[in-house]
XYZ file of C-alpha atoms in Angstrom:
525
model
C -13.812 -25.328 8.588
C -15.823 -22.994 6.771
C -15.505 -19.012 6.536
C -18.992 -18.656 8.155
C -17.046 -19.433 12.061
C -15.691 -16.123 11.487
C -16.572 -13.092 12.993
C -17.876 -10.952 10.356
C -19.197 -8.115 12.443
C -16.079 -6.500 13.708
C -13.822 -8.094 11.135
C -11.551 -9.207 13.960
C -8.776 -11.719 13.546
C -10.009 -15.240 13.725
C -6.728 -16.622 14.008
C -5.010 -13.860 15.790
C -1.701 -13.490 14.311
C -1.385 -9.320 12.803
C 1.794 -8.957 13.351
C 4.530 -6.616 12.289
C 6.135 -8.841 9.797
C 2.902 -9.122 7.787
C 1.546 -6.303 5.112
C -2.410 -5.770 5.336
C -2.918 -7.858 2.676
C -1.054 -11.008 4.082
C -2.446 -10.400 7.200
C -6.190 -10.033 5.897
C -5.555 -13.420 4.032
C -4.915 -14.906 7.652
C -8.251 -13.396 9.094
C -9.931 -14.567 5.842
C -8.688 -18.057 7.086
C -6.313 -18.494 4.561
C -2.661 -19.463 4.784
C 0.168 -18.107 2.485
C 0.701 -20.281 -0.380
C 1.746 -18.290 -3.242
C 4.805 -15.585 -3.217
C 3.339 -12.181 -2.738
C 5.975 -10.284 -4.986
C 3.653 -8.085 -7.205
C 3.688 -4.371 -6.571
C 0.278 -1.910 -7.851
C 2.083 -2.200 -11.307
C 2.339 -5.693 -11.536
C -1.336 -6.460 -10.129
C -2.791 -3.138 -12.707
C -0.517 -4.870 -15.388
C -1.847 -7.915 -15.465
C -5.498 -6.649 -16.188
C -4.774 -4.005 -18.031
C -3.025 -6.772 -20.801
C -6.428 -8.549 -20.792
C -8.500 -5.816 -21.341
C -6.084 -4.880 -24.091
C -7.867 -2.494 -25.810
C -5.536 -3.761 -29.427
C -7.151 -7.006 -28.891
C -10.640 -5.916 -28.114
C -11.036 -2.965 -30.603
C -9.134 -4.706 -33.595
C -10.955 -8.435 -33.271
C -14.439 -6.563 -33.417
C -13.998 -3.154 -35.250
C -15.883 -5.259 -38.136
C -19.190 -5.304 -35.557
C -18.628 -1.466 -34.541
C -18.561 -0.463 -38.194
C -21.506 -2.659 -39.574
C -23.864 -1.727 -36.952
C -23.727 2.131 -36.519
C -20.363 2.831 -37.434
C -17.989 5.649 -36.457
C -20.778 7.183 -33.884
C -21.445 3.716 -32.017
C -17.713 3.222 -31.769
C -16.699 6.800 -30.685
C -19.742 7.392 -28.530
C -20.352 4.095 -27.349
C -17.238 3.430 -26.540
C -17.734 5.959 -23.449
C -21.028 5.208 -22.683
C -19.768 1.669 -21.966
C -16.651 2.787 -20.360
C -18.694 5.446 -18.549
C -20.946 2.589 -16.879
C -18.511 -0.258 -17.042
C -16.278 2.436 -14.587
C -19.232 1.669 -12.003
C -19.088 -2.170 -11.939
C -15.087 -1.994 -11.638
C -15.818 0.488 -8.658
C -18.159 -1.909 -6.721
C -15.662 -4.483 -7.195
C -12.964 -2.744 -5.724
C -14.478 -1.870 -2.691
C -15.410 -5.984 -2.704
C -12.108 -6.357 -3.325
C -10.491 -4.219 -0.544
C -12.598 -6.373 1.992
C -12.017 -9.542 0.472
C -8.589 -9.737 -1.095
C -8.296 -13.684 -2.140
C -7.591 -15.327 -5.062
C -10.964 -16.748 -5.018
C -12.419 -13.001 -6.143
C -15.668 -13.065 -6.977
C -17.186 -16.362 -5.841
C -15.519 -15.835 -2.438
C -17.365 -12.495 -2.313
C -20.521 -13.873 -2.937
C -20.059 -16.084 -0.123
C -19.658 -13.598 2.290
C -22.174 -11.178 1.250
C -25.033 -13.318 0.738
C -25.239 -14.663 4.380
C -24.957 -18.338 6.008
C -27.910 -19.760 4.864
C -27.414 -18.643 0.873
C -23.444 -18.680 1.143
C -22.762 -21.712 -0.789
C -25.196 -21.656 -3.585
C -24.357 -18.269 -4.240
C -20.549 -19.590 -4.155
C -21.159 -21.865 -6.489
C -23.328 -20.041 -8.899
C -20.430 -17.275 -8.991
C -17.630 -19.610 -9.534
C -18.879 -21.483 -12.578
C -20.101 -18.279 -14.321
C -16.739 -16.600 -13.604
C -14.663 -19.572 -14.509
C -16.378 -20.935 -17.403
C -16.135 -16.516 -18.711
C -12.859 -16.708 -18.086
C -11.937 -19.920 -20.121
C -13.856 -18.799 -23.236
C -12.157 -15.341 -22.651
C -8.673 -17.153 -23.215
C -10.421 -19.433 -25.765
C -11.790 -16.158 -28.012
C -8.395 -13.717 -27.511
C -5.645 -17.069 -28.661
C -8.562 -18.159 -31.083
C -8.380 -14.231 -32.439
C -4.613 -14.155 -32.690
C -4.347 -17.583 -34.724
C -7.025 -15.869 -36.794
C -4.916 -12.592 -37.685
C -2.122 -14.789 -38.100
C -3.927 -16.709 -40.943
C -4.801 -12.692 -42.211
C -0.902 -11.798 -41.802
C -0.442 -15.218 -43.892
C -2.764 -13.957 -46.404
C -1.823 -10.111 -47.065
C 2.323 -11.401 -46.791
C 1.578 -13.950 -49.933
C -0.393 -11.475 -52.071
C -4.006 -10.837 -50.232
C -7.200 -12.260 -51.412
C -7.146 -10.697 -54.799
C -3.392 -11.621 -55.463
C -3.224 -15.354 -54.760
C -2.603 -15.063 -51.387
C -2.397 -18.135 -49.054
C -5.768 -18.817 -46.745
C -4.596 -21.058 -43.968
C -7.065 -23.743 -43.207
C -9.376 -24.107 -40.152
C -7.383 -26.880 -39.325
C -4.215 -25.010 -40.045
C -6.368 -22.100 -37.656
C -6.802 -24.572 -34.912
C -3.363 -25.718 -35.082
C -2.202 -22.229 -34.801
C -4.082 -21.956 -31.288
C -3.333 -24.696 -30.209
C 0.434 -23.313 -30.370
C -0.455 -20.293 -28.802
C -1.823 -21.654 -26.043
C 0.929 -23.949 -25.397
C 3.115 -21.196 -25.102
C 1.653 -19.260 -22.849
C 0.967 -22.427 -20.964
C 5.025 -22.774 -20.790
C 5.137 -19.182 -19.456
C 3.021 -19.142 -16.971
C 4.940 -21.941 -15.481
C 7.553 -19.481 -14.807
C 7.445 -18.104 -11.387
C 5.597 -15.063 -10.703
C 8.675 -12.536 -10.251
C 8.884 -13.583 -14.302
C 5.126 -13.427 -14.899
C 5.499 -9.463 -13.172
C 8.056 -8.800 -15.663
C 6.211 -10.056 -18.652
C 2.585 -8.403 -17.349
C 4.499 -4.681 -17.292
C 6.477 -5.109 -20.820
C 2.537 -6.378 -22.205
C 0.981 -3.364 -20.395
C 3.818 -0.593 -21.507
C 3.790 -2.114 -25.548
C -0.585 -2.024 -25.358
C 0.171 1.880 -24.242
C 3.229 2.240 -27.014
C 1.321 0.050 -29.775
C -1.691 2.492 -29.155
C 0.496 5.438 -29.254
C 2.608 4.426 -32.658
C -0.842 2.955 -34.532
C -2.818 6.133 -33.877
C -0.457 8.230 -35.331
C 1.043 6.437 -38.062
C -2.081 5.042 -39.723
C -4.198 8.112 -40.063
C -0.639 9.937 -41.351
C 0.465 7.523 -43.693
C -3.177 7.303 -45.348
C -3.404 8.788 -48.482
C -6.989 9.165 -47.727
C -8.916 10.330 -44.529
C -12.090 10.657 -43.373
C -13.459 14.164 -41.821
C -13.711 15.024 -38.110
C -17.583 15.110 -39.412
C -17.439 11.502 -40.636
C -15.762 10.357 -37.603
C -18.025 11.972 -34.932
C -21.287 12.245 -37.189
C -21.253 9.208 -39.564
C -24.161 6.913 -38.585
C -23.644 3.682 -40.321
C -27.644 1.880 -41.197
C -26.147 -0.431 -44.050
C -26.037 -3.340 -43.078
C -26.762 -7.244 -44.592
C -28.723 -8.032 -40.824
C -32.237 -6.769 -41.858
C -32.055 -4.417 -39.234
C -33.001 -0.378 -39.634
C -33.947 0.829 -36.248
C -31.224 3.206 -35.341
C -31.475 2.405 -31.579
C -31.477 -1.425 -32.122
C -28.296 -0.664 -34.383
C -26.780 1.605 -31.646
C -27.366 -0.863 -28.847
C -25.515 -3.978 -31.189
C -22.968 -2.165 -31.704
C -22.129 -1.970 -28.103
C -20.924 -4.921 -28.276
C -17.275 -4.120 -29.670
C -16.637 -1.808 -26.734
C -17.911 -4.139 -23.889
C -15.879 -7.163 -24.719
C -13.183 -5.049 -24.856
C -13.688 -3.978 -21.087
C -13.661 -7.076 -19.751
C -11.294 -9.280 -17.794
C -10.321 -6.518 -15.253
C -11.539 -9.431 -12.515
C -7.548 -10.539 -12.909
C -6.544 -7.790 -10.287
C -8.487 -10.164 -7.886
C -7.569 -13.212 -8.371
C -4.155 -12.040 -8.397
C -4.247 -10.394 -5.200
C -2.937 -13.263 -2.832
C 0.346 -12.029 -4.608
C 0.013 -8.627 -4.545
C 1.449 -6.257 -1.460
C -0.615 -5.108 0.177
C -3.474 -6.692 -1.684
C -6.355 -4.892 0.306
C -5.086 -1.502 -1.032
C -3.617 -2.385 -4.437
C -5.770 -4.592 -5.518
C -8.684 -2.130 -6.295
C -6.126 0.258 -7.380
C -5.536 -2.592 -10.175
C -8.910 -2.855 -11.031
C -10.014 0.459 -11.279
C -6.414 2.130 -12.671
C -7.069 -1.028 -15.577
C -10.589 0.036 -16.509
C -9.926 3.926 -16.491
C -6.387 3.884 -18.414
C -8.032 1.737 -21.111
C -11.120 3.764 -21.581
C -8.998 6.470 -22.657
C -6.083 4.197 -24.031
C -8.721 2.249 -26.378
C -10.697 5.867 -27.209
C -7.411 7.156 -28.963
C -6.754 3.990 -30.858
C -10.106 4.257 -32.161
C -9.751 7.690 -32.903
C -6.852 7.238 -35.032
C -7.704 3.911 -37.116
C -11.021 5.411 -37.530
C -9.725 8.975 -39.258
C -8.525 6.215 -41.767
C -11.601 4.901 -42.706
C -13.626 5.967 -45.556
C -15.066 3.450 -47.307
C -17.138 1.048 -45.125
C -18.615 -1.412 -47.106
C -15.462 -2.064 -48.693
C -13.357 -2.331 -45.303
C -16.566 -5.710 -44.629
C -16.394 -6.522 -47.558
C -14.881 -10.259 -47.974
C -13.926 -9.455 -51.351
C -10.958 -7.189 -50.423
C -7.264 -8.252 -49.531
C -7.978 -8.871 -46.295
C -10.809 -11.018 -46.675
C -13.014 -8.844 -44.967
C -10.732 -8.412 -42.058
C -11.276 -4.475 -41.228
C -8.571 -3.281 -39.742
C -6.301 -5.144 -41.561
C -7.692 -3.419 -44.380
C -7.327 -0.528 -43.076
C -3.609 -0.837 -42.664
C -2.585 -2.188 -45.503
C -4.562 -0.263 -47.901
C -2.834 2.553 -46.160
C 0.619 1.651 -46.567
C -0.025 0.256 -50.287
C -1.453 3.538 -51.430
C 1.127 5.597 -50.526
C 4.268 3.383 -51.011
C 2.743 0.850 -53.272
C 2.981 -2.080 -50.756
C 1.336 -2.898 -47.773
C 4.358 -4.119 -45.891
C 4.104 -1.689 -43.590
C 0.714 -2.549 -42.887
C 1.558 -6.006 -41.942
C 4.062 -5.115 -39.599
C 1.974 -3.113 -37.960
C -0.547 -5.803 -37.404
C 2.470 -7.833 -36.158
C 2.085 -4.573 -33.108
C -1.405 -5.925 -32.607
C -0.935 -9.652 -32.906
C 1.859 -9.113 -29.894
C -0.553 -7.481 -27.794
C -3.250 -10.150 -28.359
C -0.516 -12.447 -27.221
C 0.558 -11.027 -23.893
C -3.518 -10.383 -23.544
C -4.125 -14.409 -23.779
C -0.666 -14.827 -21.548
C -2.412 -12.859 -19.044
C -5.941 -14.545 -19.067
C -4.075 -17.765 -18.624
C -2.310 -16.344 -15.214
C -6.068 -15.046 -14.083
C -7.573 -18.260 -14.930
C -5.303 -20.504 -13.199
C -5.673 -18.748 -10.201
C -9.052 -18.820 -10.303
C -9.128 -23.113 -11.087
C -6.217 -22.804 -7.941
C -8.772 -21.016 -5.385
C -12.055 -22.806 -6.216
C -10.145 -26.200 -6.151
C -8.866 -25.051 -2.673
C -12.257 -25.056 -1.543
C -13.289 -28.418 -3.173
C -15.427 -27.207 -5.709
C -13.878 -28.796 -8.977
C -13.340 -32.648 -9.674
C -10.079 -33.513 -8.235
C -9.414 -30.290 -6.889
C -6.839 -31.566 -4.376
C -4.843 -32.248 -7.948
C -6.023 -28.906 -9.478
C -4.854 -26.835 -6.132
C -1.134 -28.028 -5.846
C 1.549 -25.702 -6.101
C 5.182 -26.343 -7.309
C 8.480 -25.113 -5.643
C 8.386 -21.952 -7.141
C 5.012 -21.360 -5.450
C 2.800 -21.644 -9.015
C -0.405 -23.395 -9.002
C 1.085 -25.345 -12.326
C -1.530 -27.789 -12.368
C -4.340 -25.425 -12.749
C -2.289 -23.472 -15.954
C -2.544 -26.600 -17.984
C -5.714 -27.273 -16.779
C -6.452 -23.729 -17.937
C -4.879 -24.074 -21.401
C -6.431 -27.427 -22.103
C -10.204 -26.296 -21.680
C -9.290 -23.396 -23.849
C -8.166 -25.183 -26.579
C -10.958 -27.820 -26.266
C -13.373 -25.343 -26.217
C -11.915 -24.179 -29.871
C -12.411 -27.107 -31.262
C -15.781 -26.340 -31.640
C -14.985 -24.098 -34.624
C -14.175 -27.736 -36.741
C -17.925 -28.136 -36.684
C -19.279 -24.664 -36.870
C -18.123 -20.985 -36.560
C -21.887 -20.132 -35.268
C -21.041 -23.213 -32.326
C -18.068 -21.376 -31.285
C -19.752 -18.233 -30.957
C -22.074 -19.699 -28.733
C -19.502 -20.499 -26.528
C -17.282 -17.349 -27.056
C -20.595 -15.257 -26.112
C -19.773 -16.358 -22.644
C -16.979 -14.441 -22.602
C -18.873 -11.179 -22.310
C -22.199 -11.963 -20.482
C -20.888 -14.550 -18.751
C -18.159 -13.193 -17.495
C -20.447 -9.875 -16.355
C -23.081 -11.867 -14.502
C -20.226 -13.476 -12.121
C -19.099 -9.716 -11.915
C -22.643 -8.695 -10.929
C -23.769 -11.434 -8.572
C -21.601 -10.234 -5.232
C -22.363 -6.766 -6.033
C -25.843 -7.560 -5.624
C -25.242 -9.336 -2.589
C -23.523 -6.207 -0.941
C -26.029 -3.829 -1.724
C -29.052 -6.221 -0.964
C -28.203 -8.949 1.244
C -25.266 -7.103 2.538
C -26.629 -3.675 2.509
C -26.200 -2.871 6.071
C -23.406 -5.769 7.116
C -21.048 -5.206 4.526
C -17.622 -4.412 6.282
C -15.424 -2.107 3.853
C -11.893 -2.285 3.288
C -9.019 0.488 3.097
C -10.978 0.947 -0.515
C -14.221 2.033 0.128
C -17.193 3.946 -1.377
C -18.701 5.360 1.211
C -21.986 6.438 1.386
C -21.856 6.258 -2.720
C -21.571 2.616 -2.241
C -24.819 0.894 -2.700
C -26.045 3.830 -5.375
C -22.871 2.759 -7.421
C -23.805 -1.277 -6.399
C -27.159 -0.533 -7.385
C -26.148 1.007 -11.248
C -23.354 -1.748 -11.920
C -26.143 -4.415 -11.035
C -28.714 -2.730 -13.297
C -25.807 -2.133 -16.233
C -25.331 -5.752 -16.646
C -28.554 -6.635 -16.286
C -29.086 -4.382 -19.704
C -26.370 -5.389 -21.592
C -27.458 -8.924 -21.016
C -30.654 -8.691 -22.400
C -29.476 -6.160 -25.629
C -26.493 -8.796 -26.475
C -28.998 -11.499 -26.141
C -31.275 -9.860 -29.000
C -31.109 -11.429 -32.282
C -28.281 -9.597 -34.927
C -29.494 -10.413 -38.063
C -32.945 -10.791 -39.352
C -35.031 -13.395 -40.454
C -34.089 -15.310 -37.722
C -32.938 -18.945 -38.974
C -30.068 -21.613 -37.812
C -27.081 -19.572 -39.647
C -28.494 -16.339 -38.313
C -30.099 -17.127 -34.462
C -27.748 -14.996 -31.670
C -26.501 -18.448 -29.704
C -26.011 -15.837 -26.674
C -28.696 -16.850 -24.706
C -29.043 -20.743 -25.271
C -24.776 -20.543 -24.550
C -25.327 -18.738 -21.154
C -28.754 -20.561 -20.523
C -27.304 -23.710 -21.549
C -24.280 -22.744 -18.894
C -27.149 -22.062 -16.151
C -28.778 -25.150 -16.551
C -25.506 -26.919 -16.143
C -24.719 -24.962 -12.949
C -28.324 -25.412 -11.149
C -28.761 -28.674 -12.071
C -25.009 -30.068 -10.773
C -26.141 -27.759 -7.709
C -29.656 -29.289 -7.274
C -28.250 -33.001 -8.019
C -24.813 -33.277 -6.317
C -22.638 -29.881 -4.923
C -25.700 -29.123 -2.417
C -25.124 -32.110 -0.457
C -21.531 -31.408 -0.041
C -19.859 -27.979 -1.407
C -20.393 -25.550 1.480
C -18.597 -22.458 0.426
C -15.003 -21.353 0.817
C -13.575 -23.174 3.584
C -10.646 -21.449 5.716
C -6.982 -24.053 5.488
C -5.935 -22.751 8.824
C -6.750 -24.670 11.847
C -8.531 -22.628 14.506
């Protein structure tokens, strides 16, 4: 029976069963025409912990502080950091309003659903569910992919660095490495939830301490720093792209600070076990997004102060192989104690984070794979959508894990390849966030029937900004980054997320419109 046999104009329940026993958020799950299937144990902490560990601002920051310092530096990382986090807030606002009305695992696609009316309903489902779980895949595929890469740069500096006959693990060896990661965190997240919560707040609380220690220890234990001119003033136009225009540099280095803030769509999905899910659930989203923003500015601020030589931090020639921030902390430890042991261990700090980070993306995405198989919309979803005893959707965390790692494998062939598909972590990932905001302040505009989280008034100016945010950064991270434009130097961006499109419309146009309707409700009237 689908959702659209409810009655959407007084949000009255379908099924009639608000009772006592039930928080909101159960009891909106029933109206939504969902039954109970998961164990609702996770508390505001557990639901803000989880997305607050994928945003991770040490995974973020640290995998692409070489980007931030090639194009424009110490200003487009300190500034741009809050212009992104300053726009980045409104998107994570809209959602949370969604979210408050809509609290399923289903998240985004199921909002799309709702907002965009009967007749548009399941396209719009559809469109929203591929682009958010595709995002989300190469989301866990980039952050387990970047930990087995700092691994192989831990390796390196712990056998003598690039200059002292240090050992470069293969990209087999690289691969291998992932593949490892990912099975672990497959293994975890077959735990039961009560054991996931635990492991979400010890990732959130050591992102917050790791921050803390890093900021302060690296710019003190540096024999050399850089001025509170160079940090703040220090415009960075050297560069091996071909590119001079300040703006165009500005806008690519963006980039660092938007991946970073992304992922925050794991309060949703994780909502059907959440308390009081209509409530906490936006709490989650928003609490992630604004504790990181200032979280990730004073990491920033303190690896930065340790910078002073740029083109030697990107430069491959140097112990790290290029690796910046590894660099940074080891040169930092080695020049005032003569080794860089300290350094390493304090990208072992990091390298945890990044692996509670991919932990968590493997909870969100399984979720995800568990609510769109629920409504039918994957091949053998009825296999994808089973739970075990201990209430986990187990199926869909291997599934999860196992389209991660394949989609690694396209580093074998070409590092440029899996960039293409990694760039659908960010844009991606963003378009599935912006498609249902659209919805409510178009489609939706005067229908839209707000939670216990709600904007108000403010709600389709802040709809309106989100929508037009993404709509930017698509287009600027779709520009080319390096000039002249050949094979090794095209941005893959747009044929990655175009290629993704094509896929999406076409199964749409050739198969899922003659029989995927939208979210259907599992309760019988």
């Amino acid at each position: 029976m689908a959702w659209t046999k409810e009655d959407e104009a007084n949000g009255s329940a379908r099924i009639g069963i608000r009772d006592t026993a039930l928080d909101s958020g159960h009891a909106r799950l029933h109206e939504l025409g969902y039954k109970q299937e998961l164990k609702r144990d996770l508390s505001v902490l557990s639901n803000f912990a989880f997305s607050f560990s994928i945003i991770s601002v040490l995974t973020g920051i640290t995998t692409l502080y070489n980007t931030g310092l090639k194009f424009g530096g110490t200003v487009a990382m300190t500034f741009g950091w809050f212009v992104t986090g300053f726009f980045t807030m409104f998107v994570g606002l809209s959602m949370g309003e969604i979210c408050s009305s809509y609290p399923t695992s289903g998240g985004l696609y199921y909002w799309s659903a709702r907002l965009s009316g009967k007749e548009w309903a399941p396209f719009a489902s559809w469109m929203t569910g591929w682009f958010n779980i595709v995002g989300q895949w190469a989301v866990t595929t980039s952050v387990d992919f970047s930990l087995a890469q700092l691994i192989q740069v831990i390796i390196l500096l712990s056998t003598g660095g690039n200059n002292g006959g240090g050992y470069l693990a293969s990209k087999y060896l690289v691969i291998a490495f992932h593949g490892g990661i990912l099975l672990i965190h497959a293994i975890i997240n077959s735990l039961p939830i009560t054991w996931l919560s635990l492991f979400g707040q010890f990732a959130a609380l050591w992102n917050v301490l790791g921050v803390f220690v890093l900021m302060i220890l690296i710019p003190t234990v540096a024999t050399q720093r850089a001025s509170a001119k160079f940090v703040f003033t220090h415009f960075n136009v050297e560069n091996d792209a071909g590119i001079h225009s300040k703006l165009y540099i500005f806008v690519l280095g963006l980039l660092m600070s938007q991946y970073t803030l992304t992922g925050y769509d794991a309060s949703a999905h994780m909502t059907e076990e959440t308390k009081s899910a209509d409530k906490n659930g936006p709490k989650g989203i928003i609490s992630s997004i604004g504790i990181s923003i200032i979280v990730g500015w004073a990491y920033l601020l303190g690896i930065t102060f340790a910078v002073t030589n740029i083109p030697y931090l990107l430069s491959s020639d140097n112990d790290a192989g290029g690796y910046a921030i590894a660099e940074v902390f080891y040169l930092a430890f080695k020049n005032r104690y003569g080794s860089g042991v300290g350094g390493i261990l304090c990208l072992g700090i990091v390298a945890v984070a990044i692996f509670f980070c991919g932990m968590s993306s493997v909870t969100s995405n399984s979720r995800m794979a568990y609510a769109f198989s629920r409504d039918g919309a994957m091949p053998l979803s009825s296999f994808w959508h089973k739970v075990n005893k201990q209430e986990v959707p187990i199926n869909a965390v291997w599934l999860s894990a196992l389209i991660s790692f394949c989609m690694a494998l396209t580093s074998l062939g070409s590092l440029v390849a899996f960039q293409a598909m990694v760039s659908i972590a960010t844009i991606g990932l963003y378009i599935a966030y912006a498609l249902p905001i659209f919805f409510r302040v178009t489609l939706a505009r005067k229908t839209f029937n707000p939670g216990p989280f709600n904007l108000g008034r403010y709600g389709i100016v802040v709809g309106w900004i989100a929508v037009l945010w993404v709509a930017i950064i698509t287009v600027l991270f779709s520009l080319p980054v390096a000039y002249p434009i050949t094979k090794d130097t095209l941005n893959y961006t747009p044929v990655a997320v175009g290629g993704l499109l094509v896929l999406t419309v076409g199964s749409w146009l050739l198969s899922a419109r003659h029989w995927f309707k939208g979210p259907v409700t599992n309760i019988s009237s």
